[in-house]
Amino acid sequence: MIVLTLLTVTAMLVGSLCGAARMEWRQLLESDIFWQLRLPRELLALAVGAALAVSGAGYQSVFRNPLTDPYLLGVSSGASLGAAIAIIMGLESHPYGVGLMALATGLLTVVVIIRIASTGGRLHSTTLLLCGVCLTLMISAIVSFLMVMHHDKIDRIIFWTMGSLTAAAWSDVALVGSVAIIGIAIMLFYAKDLNLMLTGSETAESMGVDVERVKRLVLGVTTLMVAFAVASCGVIGFVGLIVPHAVRLIVGADNRHVLPASALAGALLLLLCDTAARSLFQPSELPIGSLTALIGAPLFIILIYRNKKRF
C-alpha cells in the first residue's frame, strides 16, 4: 500500500510537468495551467481509475468469475448511446449535456438488465451476464447505425467512446470523486461478506450473509461509480478487468486487501496512461481508452499464461 501510494504521488508530480506546455518545478504552483487544467485532470484520473478498479474487483467477487468486467452489465454501451444522441442533438454546447445524457442512459440500461434477470426476488448471475452481453451488442449496433446516419458527428462520437480526460473540470472532480470515495468506502465495509460469497452462495448464507441483499447493493454501488466515471470521461476499458487480477497476484484474494490496493493501482494506471496520452504525440492527444486497451490486453494475456492454474 505504501509503495503504491508513493508511486501515485510521484506520478502526479511528474505528470504535472508534462504536456504541450512544458513547465519547471518553480513555475508549477504559480501557473494557471497547473491549477485549472492539469491538477483537475490528474485528480479526475485518480478518481476514475480507483472507481473502475474497485468496481471490477466487486463484480468479480459477486459473480465469482475472474473475467467479469464492470462494462458487461451495459453501463458503457448505454452511456455511449446517450452520448451519441446528445452529440447528434447538439447538446455539446451545454457544459453537462453529453455527460448527463450518458449517465441517464447508462443507468437505465443497467436497470433494464437487472429487471430482466430477476426472478422471484432473486438475481441470477448467469442470466444477468447474458442479458448484459446481448443488450450491449444491440446498443453498440444502434450507436453504429447512428454514426452512419450522421457522418458530420462521427468523429466526436468515436472520440467520446474511446475515452478522454481533456475536458476535466473541478466540478467533475468534486462529483466523480465524491461518488468514488463513498462507493469505495461501502465496498470496503462489505469486504468480509464478499470474501464469504467467493466460497459460494449457500456457504455464505449459512454463515449469516444475506447474499441477495449484498449482491444488489454491490451491483448498485459499482454501477453508480462506473456510470459517473463513464459520463465524465467516456469509455475507458480494461482497468476494471486487469487491475484486480494484478493486485490479487501480489496481495492474495482477501478483499480487505484487494479493494484498497485495487483503488490505488487503478488510480496509478489511469494517471500514467493519461500522462502518456497527452505527452507522446504533442500537440496531438491520444484517447486514453486506446492506451489502457493497448496496455491491458497484452498484460492480461501474460497474466493468464503465467498463472494458468489460478484461472
Short mmCIF file of C-alpha atoms in Angstrom, two decimals:
data_model
loop_
_atom_site.label_atom_id
_atom_site.label_comp_id
_atom_site.label_asym_id
_atom_site.label_seq_id
_atom_site.Cartn_x
_atom_site.Cartn_y
_atom_site.Cartn_z
CA MET A 1 0.00 0.00 0.00
CA ILE A 2 2.78 2.41 0.94
CA VAL A 3 4.68 1.66 -2.26
CA LEU A 4 1.56 2.22 -4.40
CA THR A 5 0.85 5.49 -2.60
CA LEU A 6 4.40 6.76 -3.15
CA LEU A 7 4.30 5.74 -6.82
CA THR A 8 0.98 7.53 -7.31
CA VAL A 9 2.25 10.75 -5.69
CA THR A 10 5.42 10.59 -7.81
CA ALA A 11 3.38 10.01 -10.97
CA MET A 12 1.23 13.06 -10.13
CA LEU A 13 4.29 15.28 -9.67
CA VAL A 14 5.90 14.10 -12.91
CA GLY A 15 2.60 14.32 -14.81
CA SER A 16 2.12 17.90 -13.67
CA LEU A 17 5.22 18.89 -15.62
CA CYS A 18 4.29 17.00 -18.81
CA GLY A 19 2.16 18.25 -21.65
CA ALA A 20 2.12 20.63 -24.59
CA ALA A 21 3.24 23.48 -22.31
CA ARG A 22 6.47 22.50 -20.56
CA MET A 23 6.95 23.75 -17.01
CA GLU A 24 9.66 23.64 -14.38
CA TRP A 25 9.20 22.90 -10.68
CA ARG A 26 9.47 26.56 -9.67
CA GLN A 27 6.70 27.54 -12.11
CA LEU A 28 4.26 24.85 -11.05
CA LEU A 29 2.35 26.43 -8.17
CA GLU A 30 2.20 29.81 -9.91
CA SER A 31 0.79 28.53 -13.18
CA ASP A 32 -2.89 28.73 -14.15
CA ILE A 33 -2.27 25.78 -16.49
CA PHE A 34 -1.48 23.65 -13.45
CA TRP A 35 -4.43 24.79 -11.30
CA GLN A 36 -7.11 24.96 -13.99
CA LEU A 37 -6.08 22.20 -16.41
CA ARG A 38 -3.54 19.69 -15.16
CA LEU A 39 -4.43 19.30 -11.49
CA PRO A 40 -8.18 18.70 -12.03
CA ARG A 41 -7.30 16.33 -14.87
CA GLU A 42 -4.93 14.33 -12.69
CA LEU A 43 -7.39 14.20 -9.78
CA LEU A 44 -10.16 13.05 -12.12
CA ALA A 45 -7.85 10.34 -13.46
CA LEU A 46 -7.24 9.17 -9.87
CA ALA A 47 -10.97 9.10 -9.07
CA VAL A 48 -11.98 7.34 -12.29
CA GLY A 49 -9.14 4.81 -12.11
CA ALA A 50 -9.91 3.94 -8.49
CA ALA A 51 -13.65 3.65 -9.16
CA LEU A 52 -13.23 1.37 -12.19
CA ALA A 53 -10.69 -0.91 -10.48
CA VAL A 54 -12.72 -1.33 -7.28
CA SER A 55 -15.87 -1.91 -9.34
CA GLY A 56 -14.06 -4.65 -11.25
CA ALA A 57 -12.94 -6.33 -8.03
CA GLY A 58 -16.51 -6.15 -6.70
CA TYR A 59 -18.05 -7.63 -9.85
CA GLN A 60 -15.54 -10.48 -9.92
CA SER A 61 -16.29 -11.33 -6.29
CA VAL A 62 -20.08 -11.21 -6.72
CA PHE A 63 -20.08 -13.33 -9.89
CA ARG A 64 -17.12 -15.49 -8.81
CA ASN A 65 -15.83 -15.04 -12.34
CA PRO A 66 -12.30 -13.66 -12.98
CA LEU A 67 -13.32 -12.48 -16.47
CA THR A 68 -16.19 -10.29 -15.30
CA ASP A 69 -15.84 -6.61 -16.09
CA PRO A 70 -17.96 -3.65 -14.93
CA TYR A 71 -18.91 -2.86 -18.51
CA LEU A 72 -20.53 -6.27 -19.06
CA LEU A 73 -23.75 -5.03 -17.48
CA GLY A 74 -24.18 -2.47 -20.22
CA VAL A 75 -23.09 0.70 -18.42
CA SER A 76 -20.64 1.73 -21.13
CA SER A 77 -22.84 0.78 -24.08
CA GLY A 78 -25.85 2.54 -22.59
CA ALA A 79 -23.76 5.61 -21.84
CA SER A 80 -22.35 5.54 -25.38
CA LEU A 81 -25.87 5.58 -26.80
CA GLY A 82 -26.81 8.55 -24.63
CA ALA A 83 -23.64 10.41 -25.59
CA ALA A 84 -24.23 9.73 -29.29
CA ILE A 85 -27.82 11.03 -29.06
CA ALA A 86 -26.66 14.12 -27.15
CA ILE A 87 -23.95 14.90 -29.73
CA ILE A 88 -26.39 14.44 -32.61
CA MET A 89 -28.91 16.73 -30.86
CA GLY A 90 -26.23 19.41 -30.44
CA LEU A 91 -26.16 19.26 -26.64
CA GLU A 92 -22.36 19.62 -26.61
CA SER A 93 -22.82 23.36 -26.16
CA HIS A 94 -24.26 22.69 -22.71
CA PRO A 95 -21.47 22.06 -20.13
CA TYR A 96 -23.11 18.86 -18.90
CA GLY A 97 -25.29 17.96 -21.87
CA VAL A 98 -23.39 14.89 -23.06
CA GLY A 99 -22.43 13.74 -19.57
CA LEU A 100 -25.95 13.88 -18.15
CA MET A 101 -27.44 12.07 -21.13
CA ALA A 102 -24.72 9.40 -20.92
CA LEU A 103 -25.29 8.98 -17.18
CA ALA A 104 -29.06 8.64 -17.58
CA THR A 105 -28.93 6.07 -20.40
CA GLY A 106 -26.12 4.11 -18.74
CA LEU A 107 -28.09 3.71 -15.52
CA LEU A 108 -31.31 2.99 -17.40
CA THR A 109 -29.63 0.18 -19.32
CA VAL A 110 -28.47 -1.50 -16.11
CA VAL A 111 -31.93 -1.15 -14.54
CA VAL A 112 -33.50 -2.85 -17.57
CA ILE A 113 -30.95 -5.69 -17.47
CA ILE A 114 -31.46 -6.27 -13.74
CA ARG A 115 -35.24 -6.31 -14.17
CA ILE A 116 -34.98 -8.90 -16.94
CA ALA A 117 -32.57 -11.08 -14.94
CA SER A 118 -34.58 -11.01 -11.68
CA THR A 119 -36.89 -13.93 -10.91
CA GLY A 120 -38.86 -14.27 -7.70
CA GLY A 121 -36.82 -11.59 -5.97
CA ARG A 122 -33.55 -13.35 -6.76
CA LEU A 123 -30.86 -12.10 -9.10
CA HIS A 124 -29.41 -14.88 -11.25
CA SER A 125 -25.78 -14.14 -12.10
CA THR A 126 -25.57 -16.14 -15.32
CA THR A 127 -28.79 -14.63 -16.69
CA LEU A 128 -27.59 -11.18 -15.68
CA LEU A 129 -24.32 -11.56 -17.59
CA LEU A 130 -26.03 -13.00 -20.67
CA CYS A 131 -28.57 -10.16 -20.72
CA GLY A 132 -25.75 -7.65 -20.31
CA VAL A 133 -23.77 -9.06 -23.22
CA CYS A 134 -26.82 -9.25 -25.52
CA LEU A 135 -28.05 -5.75 -24.73
CA THR A 136 -24.52 -4.37 -25.05
CA LEU A 137 -24.22 -5.82 -28.55
CA MET A 138 -27.63 -4.47 -29.54
CA ILE A 139 -26.88 -0.96 -28.26
CA SER A 140 -23.48 -0.98 -29.97
CA ALA A 141 -25.25 -1.76 -33.23
CA ILE A 142 -27.63 1.17 -32.67
CA VAL A 143 -24.69 3.51 -32.00
CA SER A 144 -23.01 2.32 -35.22
CA PHE A 145 -26.23 2.97 -37.12
CA LEU A 146 -26.45 6.49 -35.69
CA MET A 147 -22.85 7.20 -36.74
CA VAL A 148 -23.58 6.05 -40.29
CA MET A 149 -26.66 8.26 -40.43
CA HIS A 150 -24.80 11.31 -39.08
CA HIS A 151 -21.42 11.47 -40.81
CA ASP A 152 -20.74 15.02 -39.62
CA LYS A 153 -20.84 13.88 -35.97
CA ILE A 154 -18.96 10.59 -36.32
CA ASP A 155 -15.54 11.90 -35.22
CA ARG A 156 -16.88 13.34 -31.97
CA ILE A 157 -18.87 10.21 -31.16
CA ILE A 158 -15.89 7.93 -31.80
CA PHE A 159 -13.56 10.12 -29.71
CA TRP A 160 -16.02 10.04 -26.81
CA THR A 161 -16.38 6.27 -26.97
CA MET A 162 -12.58 5.91 -26.81
CA GLY A 163 -12.32 7.93 -23.59
CA SER A 164 -10.59 11.20 -22.81
CA LEU A 165 -9.87 13.41 -19.79
CA THR A 166 -9.37 16.51 -21.93
CA ALA A 167 -12.47 18.30 -20.64
CA ALA A 168 -11.80 17.59 -16.94
CA ALA A 169 -13.02 20.37 -14.65
CA TRP A 170 -13.16 20.92 -10.90
CA SER A 171 -16.88 20.21 -10.94
CA ASP A 172 -16.16 16.76 -12.44
CA VAL A 173 -13.53 16.10 -9.79
CA ALA A 174 -15.96 17.02 -7.00
CA LEU A 175 -18.80 14.89 -8.37
CA VAL A 176 -16.90 11.78 -9.51
CA GLY A 177 -14.51 11.99 -6.57
CA SER A 178 -17.37 12.09 -4.06
CA VAL A 179 -19.13 9.13 -5.69
CA ALA A 180 -15.85 7.18 -5.81
CA ILE A 181 -14.97 7.84 -2.16
CA ILE A 182 -18.43 6.90 -0.88
CA GLY A 183 -18.64 3.86 -3.18
CA ILE A 184 -15.20 2.55 -2.21
CA ALA A 185 -15.99 3.05 1.49
CA ILE A 186 -19.18 0.98 1.12
CA MET A 187 -17.30 -1.74 -0.75
CA LEU A 188 -14.66 -1.90 1.99
CA PHE A 189 -17.42 -2.23 4.59
CA TYR A 190 -18.73 -5.31 2.79
CA ALA A 191 -15.31 -6.79 2.02
CA LYS A 192 -15.75 -9.63 4.53
CA ASP A 193 -19.14 -10.56 3.04
CA LEU A 194 -17.60 -10.59 -0.43
CA ASN A 195 -14.91 -12.97 0.84
CA LEU A 196 -17.59 -15.34 2.09
CA MET A 197 -19.52 -15.08 -1.19
CA LEU A 198 -16.43 -16.31 -3.03
CA THR A 199 -16.95 -19.68 -1.32
CA GLY A 200 -20.47 -19.97 -2.78
CA SER A 201 -23.92 -18.55 -2.07
CA GLU A 202 -25.06 -21.45 0.13
CA THR A 203 -21.93 -21.34 2.27
CA ALA A 204 -22.17 -17.57 2.63
CA GLU A 205 -25.85 -17.77 3.64
CA SER A 206 -25.06 -20.45 6.22
CA MET A 207 -22.58 -18.02 7.77
CA GLY A 208 -25.14 -15.24 8.08
CA VAL A 209 -24.65 -13.30 4.84
CA ASP A 210 -27.79 -12.00 3.11
CA VAL A 211 -26.44 -12.89 -0.32
CA GLU A 212 -29.21 -11.30 -2.41
CA ARG A 213 -29.05 -8.05 -0.46
CA VAL A 214 -25.25 -7.82 -0.66
CA LYS A 215 -25.32 -8.73 -4.36
CA ARG A 216 -27.83 -5.98 -5.20
CA LEU A 217 -26.03 -3.45 -3.03
CA VAL A 218 -22.62 -4.18 -4.58
CA LEU A 219 -24.04 -4.11 -8.12
CA GLY A 220 -25.83 -0.83 -7.37
CA VAL A 221 -22.79 0.88 -5.85
CA THR A 222 -20.34 -0.31 -8.51
CA THR A 223 -22.74 0.57 -11.32
CA LEU A 224 -23.10 4.11 -9.98
CA MET A 225 -19.32 4.50 -9.76
CA VAL A 226 -18.83 3.25 -13.31
CA ALA A 227 -21.73 5.32 -14.67
CA PHE A 228 -20.38 8.58 -13.20
CA ALA A 229 -16.88 7.72 -14.41
CA VAL A 230 -18.07 7.00 -17.95
CA ALA A 231 -20.26 10.12 -18.02
CA SER A 232 -17.28 12.31 -17.08
CA CYS A 233 -14.66 10.99 -19.50
CA GLY A 234 -16.14 8.44 -21.89
CA VAL A 235 -15.47 4.71 -22.14
CA ILE A 236 -12.18 3.51 -20.63
CA GLY A 237 -11.83 -0.25 -20.73
CA PHE A 238 -9.61 -2.91 -19.15
CA VAL A 239 -8.94 -1.02 -15.89
CA GLY A 240 -11.67 -2.92 -14.04
CA LEU A 241 -10.56 -6.20 -15.57
CA ILE A 242 -6.78 -6.20 -15.36
CA VAL A 243 -6.08 -4.26 -12.14
CA PRO A 244 -7.86 -6.61 -9.68
CA HIS A 245 -6.08 -9.60 -11.26
CA ALA A 246 -2.66 -7.99 -10.93
CA VAL A 247 -3.40 -6.94 -7.35
CA ARG A 248 -4.52 -10.46 -6.31
CA LEU A 249 -1.24 -11.90 -7.54
CA ILE A 250 0.54 -9.59 -5.08
CA VAL A 251 -1.72 -9.33 -2.01
CA GLY A 252 -3.80 -12.52 -2.29
CA ALA A 253 -7.57 -12.98 -2.61
CA ASP A 254 -8.73 -11.28 0.61
CA ASN A 255 -10.96 -8.37 -0.46
CA ARG A 256 -9.97 -6.43 2.66
CA HIS A 257 -6.60 -6.02 0.94
CA VAL A 258 -7.64 -6.37 -2.70
CA LEU A 259 -10.13 -3.46 -2.69
CA PRO A 260 -7.85 -0.70 -1.30
CA ALA A 261 -4.89 -1.96 -3.34
CA SER A 262 -7.05 -2.01 -6.48
CA ALA A 263 -8.13 1.59 -5.81
CA LEU A 264 -4.51 2.75 -5.63
CA ALA A 265 -3.34 0.62 -8.56
CA GLY A 266 -6.26 1.69 -10.76
CA ALA A 267 -5.62 5.35 -9.95
CA LEU A 268 -1.92 4.94 -10.72
CA LEU A 269 -2.56 3.13 -14.02
CA LEU A 270 -5.00 5.72 -15.33
CA LEU A 271 -2.77 8.58 -14.21
CA LEU A 272 0.20 7.11 -16.10
CA CYS A 273 -1.92 6.43 -19.20
CA ASP A 274 -3.27 9.98 -19.18
CA THR A 275 0.21 11.45 -18.85
CA ALA A 276 1.35 9.33 -21.79
CA ALA A 277 -1.77 10.23 -23.82
CA ARG A 278 -1.01 13.95 -23.68
CA SER A 279 2.77 13.69 -23.92
CA LEU A 280 3.70 11.10 -26.56
CA PHE A 281 2.47 12.83 -29.74
CA GLN A 282 2.35 16.53 -28.91
CA PRO A 283 0.46 18.66 -29.77
CA SER A 284 -1.99 15.84 -30.63
CA GLU A 285 -3.53 13.79 -27.85
CA LEU A 286 -4.31 10.09 -27.82
CA PRO A 287 -7.63 8.76 -26.49
CA ILE A 288 -6.85 7.33 -23.07
CA GLY A 289 -9.13 4.34 -23.65
CA SER A 290 -6.94 3.17 -26.52
CA LEU A 291 -3.86 3.25 -24.29
CA THR A 292 -5.49 1.27 -21.49
CA ALA A 293 -6.54 -1.34 -24.06
CA LEU A 294 -3.07 -1.48 -25.61
CA ILE A 295 -1.52 -1.98 -22.17
CA GLY A 296 -4.29 -4.06 -20.61
CA ALA A 297 -4.86 -6.67 -23.31
CA PRO A 298 -1.23 -7.92 -23.63
CA LEU A 299 -0.73 -7.74 -19.86
CA PHE A 300 -3.88 -9.76 -19.27
CA ILE A 301 -2.72 -12.42 -21.74
CA ILE A 302 0.65 -12.60 -19.98
CA LEU A 303 -1.01 -12.96 -16.57
CA ILE A 304 -3.23 -15.77 -17.84
CA TYR A 305 -0.28 -17.55 -19.47
CA ARG A 306 1.88 -17.36 -16.34
CA ASN A 307 -0.89 -18.30 -13.93
CA LYS A 308 -2.99 -20.81 -15.87
CA LYS A 309 -3.88 -22.83 -12.82
CA ARG A 310 -5.32 -19.81 -10.99
CA PHE A 311 -7.73 -19.04 -13.81
#
